[in-house]
């Protein structure tokens, strides 16, 4: 069940708050803050993030990082 999260940065550990303007998905040039905002707006799976941002749609090297953001913001374990 997806839900909107207010103040998603408050849910992240300090290490994940760094480099918010840097591309987390280098294949499709999607920056970390765009992914965080998408997750906060209700995307609670890798597929939902991919549909909205194209992140994880290239080589998939960012899947673990995107999963970690989902887990922190929504408080769920994706098992990756």
PDB file of C-alpha atoms in Angstrom:
ATOM      1  CA  UNK A   1       0.000   0.000   0.000  1.00  0.00           C
ATOM      2  CA  UNK A   2       1.568   3.279  -1.058  1.00  0.00           C
ATOM      3  CA  UNK A   3       1.203   6.486   0.857  1.00  0.00           C
ATOM      4  CA  UNK A   4       2.562  10.018   0.717  1.00  0.00           C
ATOM      5  CA  UNK A   5       5.402  10.794   3.104  1.00  0.00           C
ATOM      6  CA  UNK A   6       5.910  14.336   4.340  1.00  0.00           C
ATOM      7  CA  UNK A   7       9.494  15.440   5.031  1.00  0.00           C
ATOM      8  CA  UNK A   8      11.151  12.333   3.561  1.00  0.00           C
ATOM      9  CA  UNK A   9      14.647  13.624   4.327  1.00  0.00           C
ATOM     10  CA  UNK A  10      13.842  13.329   8.041  1.00  0.00           C
ATOM     11  CA  UNK A  11      13.576   9.558   7.580  1.00  0.00           C
ATOM     12  CA  UNK A  12      16.996   9.163   5.971  1.00  0.00           C
ATOM     13  CA  UNK A  13      20.280   8.567   7.781  1.00  0.00           C
ATOM     14  CA  UNK A  14      22.780  11.385   7.287  1.00  0.00           C
ATOM     15  CA  UNK A  15      24.856   9.369   4.814  1.00  0.00           C
ATOM     16  CA  UNK A  16      21.882   9.149   2.422  1.00  0.00           C
ATOM     17  CA  UNK A  17      21.272  12.901   2.609  1.00  0.00           C
ATOM     18  CA  UNK A  18      24.549  13.637   0.830  1.00  0.00           C
ATOM     19  CA  UNK A  19      24.823  14.539  -2.854  1.00  0.00           C
ATOM     20  CA  UNK A  20      21.096  15.083  -3.360  1.00  0.00           C
ATOM     21  CA  UNK A  21      21.676  16.826  -6.699  1.00  0.00           C
ATOM     22  CA  UNK A  22      23.980  14.089  -8.025  1.00  0.00           C
ATOM     23  CA  UNK A  23      22.699  11.439 -10.397  1.00  0.00           C
ATOM     24  CA  UNK A  24      21.848   8.289  -8.498  1.00  0.00           C
ATOM     25  CA  UNK A  25      20.834   6.608 -11.748  1.00  0.00           C
ATOM     26  CA  UNK A  26      23.681   7.424 -14.108  1.00  0.00           C
ATOM     27  CA  UNK A  27      22.216   5.480 -17.046  1.00  0.00           C
ATOM     28  CA  UNK A  28      19.130   7.695 -17.240  1.00  0.00           C
ATOM     29  CA  UNK A  29      20.524  10.764 -15.449  1.00  0.00           C
ATOM     30  CA  UNK A  30      18.044  10.767 -12.568  1.00  0.00           C
ATOM     31  CA  UNK A  31      19.256  12.651  -9.504  1.00  0.00           C
ATOM     32  CA  UNK A  32      18.833  11.391  -5.973  1.00  0.00           C
ATOM     33  CA  UNK A  33      16.392  14.121  -4.921  1.00  0.00           C
ATOM     34  CA  UNK A  34      14.039  13.323  -7.820  1.00  0.00           C
ATOM     35  CA  UNK A  35      14.001   9.689  -6.720  1.00  0.00           C
ATOM     36  CA  UNK A  36      13.409  10.673  -3.075  1.00  0.00           C
ATOM     37  CA  UNK A  37      10.502  12.928  -4.082  1.00  0.00           C
ATOM     38  CA  UNK A  38       8.999  10.146  -6.210  1.00  0.00           C
ATOM     39  CA  UNK A  39       9.232   7.707  -3.310  1.00  0.00           C
ATOM     40  CA  UNK A  40       7.740  10.274  -0.928  1.00  0.00           C
ATOM     41  CA  UNK A  41       4.859  10.766  -3.385  1.00  0.00           C
ATOM     42  CA  UNK A  42       3.897   7.106  -2.996  1.00  0.00           C
ATOM     43  CA  UNK A  43       6.261   4.977  -5.097  1.00  0.00           C
ATOM     44  CA  UNK A  44       7.010   2.067  -2.771  1.00  0.00           C
ATOM     45  CA  UNK A  45       8.517  -0.472  -5.177  1.00  0.00           C
ATOM     46  CA  UNK A  46      11.398  -0.446  -7.648  1.00  0.00           C
ATOM     47  CA  UNK A  47       8.873  -0.847 -10.462  1.00  0.00           C
ATOM     48  CA  UNK A  48       6.895   2.212  -9.317  1.00  0.00           C
ATOM     49  CA  UNK A  49      10.072   4.318  -9.173  1.00  0.00           C
ATOM     50  CA  UNK A  50      11.114   3.038 -12.605  1.00  0.00           C
ATOM     51  CA  UNK A  51       7.732   3.888 -14.158  1.00  0.00           C
ATOM     52  CA  UNK A  52       7.846   7.446 -12.837  1.00  0.00           C
ATOM     53  CA  UNK A  53      11.552   8.312 -13.249  1.00  0.00           C
ATOM     54  CA  UNK A  54      13.181   5.625 -15.458  1.00  0.00           C
ATOM     55  CA  UNK A  55      15.678   5.037 -12.627  1.00  0.00           C
ATOM     56  CA  UNK A  56      16.807   1.362 -12.483  1.00  0.00           C
ATOM     57  CA  UNK A  57      15.794   0.935 -16.152  1.00  0.00           C
ATOM     58  CA  UNK A  58      19.351   0.848 -17.523  1.00  0.00           C
ATOM     59  CA  UNK A  59      22.015  -1.520 -16.244  1.00  0.00           C
ATOM     60  CA  UNK A  60      20.294  -1.754 -12.861  1.00  0.00           C
ATOM     61  CA  UNK A  61      23.399  -0.746 -10.937  1.00  0.00           C
ATOM     62  CA  UNK A  62      21.350   1.713  -8.850  1.00  0.00           C
ATOM     63  CA  UNK A  63      18.689  -0.800  -7.721  1.00  0.00           C
ATOM     64  CA  UNK A  64      20.294  -1.370  -4.331  1.00  0.00           C
ATOM     65  CA  UNK A  65      20.536   2.387  -3.632  1.00  0.00           C
ATOM     66  CA  UNK A  66      16.953   3.034  -4.756  1.00  0.00           C
ATOM     67  CA  UNK A  67      15.763   0.093  -2.653  1.00  0.00           C
ATOM     68  CA  UNK A  68      17.540   1.519   0.380  1.00  0.00           C
ATOM     69  CA  UNK A  69      15.773   4.861  -0.102  1.00  0.00           C
ATOM     70  CA  UNK A  70      12.390   3.101  -0.370  1.00  0.00           C
ATOM     71  CA  UNK A  71      13.126   1.078   2.759  1.00  0.00           C
ATOM     72  CA  UNK A  72      14.107   4.168   4.755  1.00  0.00           C
ATOM     73  CA  UNK A  73      11.298   6.429   3.581  1.00  0.00           C
ATOM     74  CA  UNK A  74       8.459   3.885   3.695  1.00  0.00           C
ATOM     75  CA  UNK A  75       9.846   1.729   6.494  1.00  0.00           C
ATOM     76  CA  UNK A  76       9.612  -1.518   4.518  1.00  0.00           C
ATOM     77  CA  UNK A  77      12.199  -4.190   3.725  1.00  0.00           C
ATOM     78  CA  UNK A  78      12.488  -5.031   0.035  1.00  0.00           C
ATOM     79  CA  UNK A  79      14.982  -7.784   0.728  1.00  0.00           C
ATOM     80  CA  UNK A  80      17.705  -6.552  -1.637  1.00  0.00           C
TER      81      UNK A  80
END
